[in-house]
Backbone as a ProteinNet text record, in pm:
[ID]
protein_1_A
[PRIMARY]
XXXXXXXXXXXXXXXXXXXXXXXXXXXXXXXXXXXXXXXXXXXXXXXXXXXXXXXXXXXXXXXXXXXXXXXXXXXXXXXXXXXXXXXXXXXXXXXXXXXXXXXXXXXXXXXXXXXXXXXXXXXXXXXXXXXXXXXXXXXXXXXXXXXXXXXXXXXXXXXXXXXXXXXXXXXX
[TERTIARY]
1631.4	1632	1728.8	1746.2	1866.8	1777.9	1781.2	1743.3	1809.7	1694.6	1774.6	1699.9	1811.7	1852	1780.7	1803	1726.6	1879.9	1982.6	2088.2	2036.8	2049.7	2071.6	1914.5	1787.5	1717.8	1693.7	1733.9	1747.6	1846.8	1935.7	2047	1979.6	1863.5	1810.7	1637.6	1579.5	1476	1514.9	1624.6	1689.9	1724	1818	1814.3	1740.8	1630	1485.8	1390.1	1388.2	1312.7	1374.9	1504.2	1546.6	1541.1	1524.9	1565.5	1397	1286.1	1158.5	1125.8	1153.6	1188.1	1212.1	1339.2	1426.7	1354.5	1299.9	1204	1108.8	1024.9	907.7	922.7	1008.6	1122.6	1141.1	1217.7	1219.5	1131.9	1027.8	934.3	811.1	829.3	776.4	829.4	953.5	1047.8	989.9	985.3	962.3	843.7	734.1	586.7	596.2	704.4	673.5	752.3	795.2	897	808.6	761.8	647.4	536.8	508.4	428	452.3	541.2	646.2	652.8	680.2	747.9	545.9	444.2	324	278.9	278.1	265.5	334.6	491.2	550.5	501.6	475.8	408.1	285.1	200.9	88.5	91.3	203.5	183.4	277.3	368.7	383.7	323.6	206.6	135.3	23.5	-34.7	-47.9	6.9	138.3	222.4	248.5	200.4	228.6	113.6	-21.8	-115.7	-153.7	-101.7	-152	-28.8	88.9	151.2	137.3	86.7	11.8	-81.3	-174.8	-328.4	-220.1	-167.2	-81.6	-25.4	47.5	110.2	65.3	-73.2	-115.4	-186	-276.1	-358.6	-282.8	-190.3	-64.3	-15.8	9.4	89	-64.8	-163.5	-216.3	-304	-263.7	-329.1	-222.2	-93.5	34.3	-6.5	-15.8	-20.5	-136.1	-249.8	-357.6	-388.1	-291.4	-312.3	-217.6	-51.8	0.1	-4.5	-117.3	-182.3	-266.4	-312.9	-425.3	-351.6	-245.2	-170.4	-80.5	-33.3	6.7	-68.6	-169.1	-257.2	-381.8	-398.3	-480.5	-395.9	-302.2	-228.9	-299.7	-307.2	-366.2	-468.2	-542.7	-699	-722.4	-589.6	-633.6	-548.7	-652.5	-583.3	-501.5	-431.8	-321.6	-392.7	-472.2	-514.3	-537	-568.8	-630.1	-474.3	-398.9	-251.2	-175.9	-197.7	-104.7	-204.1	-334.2	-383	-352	-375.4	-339.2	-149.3	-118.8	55.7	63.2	-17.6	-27.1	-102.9	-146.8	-206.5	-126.2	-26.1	88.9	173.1	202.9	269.1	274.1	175.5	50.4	100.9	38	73.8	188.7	301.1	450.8	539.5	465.7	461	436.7	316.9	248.8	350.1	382.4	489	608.8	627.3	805.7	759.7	663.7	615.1	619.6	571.6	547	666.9	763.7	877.4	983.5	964.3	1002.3	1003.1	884.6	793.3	878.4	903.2	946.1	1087.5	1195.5	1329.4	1305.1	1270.3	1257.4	1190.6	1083.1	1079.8	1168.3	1217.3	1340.5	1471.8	1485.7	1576.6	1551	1410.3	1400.5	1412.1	1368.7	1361	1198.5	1126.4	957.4	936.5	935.3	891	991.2	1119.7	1188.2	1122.5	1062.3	1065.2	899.8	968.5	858.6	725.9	620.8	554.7	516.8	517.3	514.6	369.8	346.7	265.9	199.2	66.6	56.5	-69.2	-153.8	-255.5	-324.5	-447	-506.4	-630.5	-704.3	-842.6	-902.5	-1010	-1076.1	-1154.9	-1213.6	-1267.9	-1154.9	-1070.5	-983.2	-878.5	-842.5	-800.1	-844.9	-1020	-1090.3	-1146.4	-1144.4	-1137.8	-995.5	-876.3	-798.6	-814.4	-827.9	-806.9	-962.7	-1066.5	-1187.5	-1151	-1043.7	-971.5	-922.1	-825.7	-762.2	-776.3	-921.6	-1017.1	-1124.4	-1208.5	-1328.6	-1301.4	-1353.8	-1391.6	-1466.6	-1403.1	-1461	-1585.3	-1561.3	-1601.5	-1728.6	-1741.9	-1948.5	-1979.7	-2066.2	-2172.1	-2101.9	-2046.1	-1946.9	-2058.3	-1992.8	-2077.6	-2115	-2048.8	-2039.6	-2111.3	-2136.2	-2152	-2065.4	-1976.5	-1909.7	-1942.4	-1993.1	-2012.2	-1931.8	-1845.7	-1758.9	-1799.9	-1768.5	-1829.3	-1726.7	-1794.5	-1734.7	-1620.3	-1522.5	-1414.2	-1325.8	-1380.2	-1286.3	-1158.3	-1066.9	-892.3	-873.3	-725.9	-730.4	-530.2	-499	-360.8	-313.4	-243.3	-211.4	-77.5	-5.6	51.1	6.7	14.9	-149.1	-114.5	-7.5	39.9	-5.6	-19.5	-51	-226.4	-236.9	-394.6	-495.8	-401.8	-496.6	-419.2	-293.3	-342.2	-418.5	-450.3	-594.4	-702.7	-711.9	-856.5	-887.8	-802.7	-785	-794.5	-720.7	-750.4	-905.7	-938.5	-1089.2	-1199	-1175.4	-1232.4	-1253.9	-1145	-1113.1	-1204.3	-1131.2	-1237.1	-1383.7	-1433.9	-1594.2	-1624.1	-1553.4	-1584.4	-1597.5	-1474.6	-1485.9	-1621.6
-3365.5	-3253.4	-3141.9	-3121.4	-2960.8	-2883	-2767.3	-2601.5	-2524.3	-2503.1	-2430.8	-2301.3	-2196.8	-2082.3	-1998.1	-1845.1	-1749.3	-1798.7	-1765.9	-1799.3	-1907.8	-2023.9	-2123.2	-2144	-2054.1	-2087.1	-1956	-1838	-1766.5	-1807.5	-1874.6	-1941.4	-1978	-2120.7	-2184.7	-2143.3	-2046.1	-2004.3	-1900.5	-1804.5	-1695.8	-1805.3	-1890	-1934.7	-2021.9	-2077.7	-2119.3	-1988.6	-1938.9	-1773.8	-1734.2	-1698.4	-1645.1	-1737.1	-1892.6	-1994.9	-1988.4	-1959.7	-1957.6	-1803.5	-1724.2	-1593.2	-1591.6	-1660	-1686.2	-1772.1	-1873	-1964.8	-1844.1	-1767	-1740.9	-1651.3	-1567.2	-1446.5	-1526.7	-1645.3	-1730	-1783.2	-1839.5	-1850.6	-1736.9	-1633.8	-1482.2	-1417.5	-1520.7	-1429.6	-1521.7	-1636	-1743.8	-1711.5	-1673.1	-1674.2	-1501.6	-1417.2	-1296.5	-1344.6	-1423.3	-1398	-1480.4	-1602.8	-1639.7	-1582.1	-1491	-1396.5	-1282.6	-1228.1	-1171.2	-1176.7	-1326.2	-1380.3	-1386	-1443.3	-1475.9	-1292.8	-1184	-1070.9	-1010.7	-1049.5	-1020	-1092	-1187.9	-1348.2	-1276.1	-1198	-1128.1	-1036.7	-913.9	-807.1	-821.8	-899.7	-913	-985.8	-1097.8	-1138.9	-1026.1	-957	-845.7	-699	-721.3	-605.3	-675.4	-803.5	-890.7	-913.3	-897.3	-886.3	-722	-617.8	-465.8	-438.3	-534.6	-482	-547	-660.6	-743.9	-649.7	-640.5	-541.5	-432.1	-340.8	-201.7	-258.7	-375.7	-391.1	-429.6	-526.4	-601.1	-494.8	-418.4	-306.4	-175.1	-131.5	-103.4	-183.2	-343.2	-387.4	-482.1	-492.6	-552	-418.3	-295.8	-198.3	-185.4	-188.5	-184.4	-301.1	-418.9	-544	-530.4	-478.9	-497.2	-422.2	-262.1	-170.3	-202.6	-252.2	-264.4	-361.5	-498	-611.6	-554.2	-420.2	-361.9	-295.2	-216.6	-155.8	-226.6	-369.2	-477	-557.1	-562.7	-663.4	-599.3	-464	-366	-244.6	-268.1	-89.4	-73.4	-118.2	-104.3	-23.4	-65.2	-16.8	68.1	102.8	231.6	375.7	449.1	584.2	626.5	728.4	817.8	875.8	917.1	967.8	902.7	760.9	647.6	594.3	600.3	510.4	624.7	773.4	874.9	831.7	817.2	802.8	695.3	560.6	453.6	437	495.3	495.9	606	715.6	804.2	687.2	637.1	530.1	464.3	369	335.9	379.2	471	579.4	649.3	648.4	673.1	552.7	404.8	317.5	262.3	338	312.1	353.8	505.6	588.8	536.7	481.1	431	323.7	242	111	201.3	290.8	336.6	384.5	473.7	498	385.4	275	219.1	146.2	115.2	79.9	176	290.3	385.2	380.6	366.1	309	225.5	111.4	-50.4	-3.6	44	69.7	125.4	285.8	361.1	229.1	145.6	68.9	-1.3	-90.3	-171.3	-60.5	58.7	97.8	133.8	154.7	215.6	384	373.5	536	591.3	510.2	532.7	652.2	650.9	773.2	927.6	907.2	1054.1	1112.5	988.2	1066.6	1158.1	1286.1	1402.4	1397.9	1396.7	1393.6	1566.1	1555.4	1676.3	1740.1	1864.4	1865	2000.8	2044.1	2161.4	2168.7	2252.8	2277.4	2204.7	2163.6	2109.9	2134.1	2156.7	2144.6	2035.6	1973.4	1852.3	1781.3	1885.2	1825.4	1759	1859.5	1769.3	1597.8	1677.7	1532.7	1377.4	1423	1335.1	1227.1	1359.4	1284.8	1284.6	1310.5	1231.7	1085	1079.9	888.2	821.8	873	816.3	791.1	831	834.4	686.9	744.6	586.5	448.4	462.5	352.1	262.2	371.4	394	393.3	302.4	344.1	437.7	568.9	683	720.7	582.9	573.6	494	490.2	403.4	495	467.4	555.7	496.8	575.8	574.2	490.3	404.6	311.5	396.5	564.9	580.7	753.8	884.3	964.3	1016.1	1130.7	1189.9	1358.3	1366.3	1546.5	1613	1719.8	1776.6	1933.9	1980.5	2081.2	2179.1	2284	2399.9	2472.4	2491	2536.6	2433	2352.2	2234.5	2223.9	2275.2	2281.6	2179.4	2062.5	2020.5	2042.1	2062.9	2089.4	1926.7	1825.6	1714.3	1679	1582.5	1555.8	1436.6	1498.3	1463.9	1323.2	1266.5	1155.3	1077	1072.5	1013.2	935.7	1067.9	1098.6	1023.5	1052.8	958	835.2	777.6	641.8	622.5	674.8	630.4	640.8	717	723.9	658.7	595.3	476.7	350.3	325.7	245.9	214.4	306.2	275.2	277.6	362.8	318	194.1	140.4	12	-102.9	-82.4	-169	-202.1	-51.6	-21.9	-82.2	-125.8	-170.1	-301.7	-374.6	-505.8	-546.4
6640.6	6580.7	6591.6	6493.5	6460	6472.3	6505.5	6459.2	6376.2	6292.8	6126.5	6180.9	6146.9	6197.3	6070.1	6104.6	5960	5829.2	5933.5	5751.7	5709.8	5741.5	5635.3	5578.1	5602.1	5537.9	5479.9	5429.8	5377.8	5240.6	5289.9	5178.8	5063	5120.6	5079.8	4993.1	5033.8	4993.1	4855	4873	4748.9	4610.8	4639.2	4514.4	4440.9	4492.2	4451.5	4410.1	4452.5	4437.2	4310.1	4312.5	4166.6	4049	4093.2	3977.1	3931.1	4027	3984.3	3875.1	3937.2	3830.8	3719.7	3726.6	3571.3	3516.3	3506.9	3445.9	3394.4	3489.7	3440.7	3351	3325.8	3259.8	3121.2	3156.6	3041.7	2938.5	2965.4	2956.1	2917.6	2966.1	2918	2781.9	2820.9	2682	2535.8	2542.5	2484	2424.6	2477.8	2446.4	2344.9	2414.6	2351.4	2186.4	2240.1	2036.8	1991.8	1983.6	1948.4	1893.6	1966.4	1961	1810.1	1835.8	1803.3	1638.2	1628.5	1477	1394.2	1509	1457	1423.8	1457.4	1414.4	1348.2	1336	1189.9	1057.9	1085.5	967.6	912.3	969.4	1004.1	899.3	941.7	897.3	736.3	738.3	626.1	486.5	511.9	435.8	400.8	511.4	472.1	390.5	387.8	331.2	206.9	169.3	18.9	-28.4	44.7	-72.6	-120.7	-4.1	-43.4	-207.4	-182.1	-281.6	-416.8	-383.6	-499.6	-552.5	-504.4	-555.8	-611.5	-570.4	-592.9	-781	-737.5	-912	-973.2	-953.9	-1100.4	-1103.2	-1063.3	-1122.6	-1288.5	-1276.7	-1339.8	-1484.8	-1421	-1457.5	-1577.8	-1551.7	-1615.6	-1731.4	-1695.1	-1761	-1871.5	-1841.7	-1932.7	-2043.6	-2007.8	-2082.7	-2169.6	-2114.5	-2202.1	-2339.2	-2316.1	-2408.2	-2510.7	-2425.4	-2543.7	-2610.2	-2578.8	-2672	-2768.3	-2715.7	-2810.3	-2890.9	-2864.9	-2973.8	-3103.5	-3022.7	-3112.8	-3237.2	-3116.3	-3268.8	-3315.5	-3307.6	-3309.5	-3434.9	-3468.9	-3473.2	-3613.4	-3714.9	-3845.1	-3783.6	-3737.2	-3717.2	-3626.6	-3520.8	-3445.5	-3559.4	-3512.8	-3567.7	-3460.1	-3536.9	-3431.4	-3349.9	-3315	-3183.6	-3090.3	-3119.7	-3039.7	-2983.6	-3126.5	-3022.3	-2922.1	-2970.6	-2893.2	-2723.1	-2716.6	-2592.4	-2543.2	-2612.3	-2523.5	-2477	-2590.8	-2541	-2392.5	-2423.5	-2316	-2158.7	-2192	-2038.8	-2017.2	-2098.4	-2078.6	-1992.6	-2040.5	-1991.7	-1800.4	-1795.2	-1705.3	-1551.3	-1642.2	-1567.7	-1547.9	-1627.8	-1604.7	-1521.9	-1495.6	-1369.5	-1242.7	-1257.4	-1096.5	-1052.1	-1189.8	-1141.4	-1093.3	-1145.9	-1084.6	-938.1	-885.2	-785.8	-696.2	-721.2	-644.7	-593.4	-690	-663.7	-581.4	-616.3	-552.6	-389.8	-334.6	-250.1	-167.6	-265.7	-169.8	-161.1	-217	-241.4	-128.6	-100.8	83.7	207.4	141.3	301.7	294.3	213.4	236.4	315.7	228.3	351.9	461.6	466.8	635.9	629.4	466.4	478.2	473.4	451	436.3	538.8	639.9	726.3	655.8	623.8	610.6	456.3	373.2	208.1	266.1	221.1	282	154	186.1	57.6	-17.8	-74.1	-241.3	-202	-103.2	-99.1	-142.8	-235.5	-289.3	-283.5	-304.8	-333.5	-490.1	-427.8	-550.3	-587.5	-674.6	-711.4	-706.4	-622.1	-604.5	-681.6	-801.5	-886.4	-1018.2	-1000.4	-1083	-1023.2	-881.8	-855.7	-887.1	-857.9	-842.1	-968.4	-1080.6	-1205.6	-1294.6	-1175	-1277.5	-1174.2	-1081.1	-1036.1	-1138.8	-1159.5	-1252	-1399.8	-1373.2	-1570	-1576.4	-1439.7	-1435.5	-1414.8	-1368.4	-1352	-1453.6	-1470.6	-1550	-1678.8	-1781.6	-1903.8	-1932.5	-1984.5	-2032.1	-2107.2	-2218.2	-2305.1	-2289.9	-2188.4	-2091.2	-2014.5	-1957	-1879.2	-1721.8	-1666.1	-1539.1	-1436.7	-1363.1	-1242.7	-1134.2	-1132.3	-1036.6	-1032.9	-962.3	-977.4	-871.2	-919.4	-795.2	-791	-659.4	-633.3	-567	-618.3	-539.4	-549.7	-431.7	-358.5	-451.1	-503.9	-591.4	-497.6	-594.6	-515.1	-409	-420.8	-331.6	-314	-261.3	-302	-160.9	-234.7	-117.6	-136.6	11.1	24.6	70	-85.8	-39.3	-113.6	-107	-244.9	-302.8	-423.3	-514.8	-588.2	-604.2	-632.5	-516	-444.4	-337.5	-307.6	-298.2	-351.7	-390.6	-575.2	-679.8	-620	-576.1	-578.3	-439	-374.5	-268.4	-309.5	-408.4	-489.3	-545.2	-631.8	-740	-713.1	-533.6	-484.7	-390.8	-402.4	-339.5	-417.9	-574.6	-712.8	-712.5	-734	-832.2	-737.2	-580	-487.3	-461.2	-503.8	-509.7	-645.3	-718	-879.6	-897.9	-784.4	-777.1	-695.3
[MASK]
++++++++++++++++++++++++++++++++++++++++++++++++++++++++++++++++++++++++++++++++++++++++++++++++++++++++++++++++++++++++++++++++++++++++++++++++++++++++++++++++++++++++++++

């Protein structure tokens, strides 16, 4: 027998010690991007059906009126086409909005666009998102009570589409 001294087993224990580290580091790193890519996969199938729901709602209100204005126009009067062109209209808006929307997250500007914010009357907010939902022209699915004088300080584009969107959901 030799006698192994503190150096040469100090030599010998450090770079096993760090090579065990680096593995587990490695391996830590490995599991986090994994991780990582499965919560981006996540949040973006999620960020593709909220924007799905967001455009066909719009986009199927556009299609339907101006099928009605097409193979309908003889038989609507002018007041009937100035309104449905006016919903058109309406939902041509929400589409630019919304596009508006994806153009700032794609740049990475979503947090700086400041929202438009003013004072509002609640009973009106509330039935303009019921306009945009609801056939007027039936007995509404729904009853809404708003407290007299209700002002709410929001920006109001915003608003109706949260209103509209929790309409339309309570409808389905």
């Amino acid at each position: 027998g030799r006698i192994i001294d503190g150096s040469e087993l100090a030599g010998t224990v450090i770079p096993w010690s760090i090579l065990l580290v680096s593995v587990g580091l490695a391996l830590r790193s490995a599991v986090a991007t994994v991780e990582n890519r499965q919560l981006m996969a996540q949040e973006r199938d999620q960020l593709l059906a909220s924007l799905s729901h967001d455009l066909r709602t719009p986009l199927t209100a556009v299609s339907g009126f101006s099928q009605v204005l097409t193979q309908n126009w003889a038989e609507i009067d002018d007041h009937e086409r100035r309104e449905l062109i006016g919903l058109i209209g309406g939902e041509a808006d929400a589409l630019v909005d919304i596009v508006s929307d994806l153009n700032a997250l794609a740049r990475s500007e979503l947090d700086a666009a400041q929202p438009d914010v003013e004072r509002i009357d609640g009973k009106v907010l509330i039935a303009d998102a019921i306009r945009l939902v609801f056939d007027l022209d039936r007995p509404l699915p729904i009853k809404a009570e708003v407290e007299p004088y209700l002002e709410l300080l929001c920006d109001r584009r915003r608003m109706v589409q949260v209103l509209r969107a929790l309409f339309e959901n309570a409808l389905r």
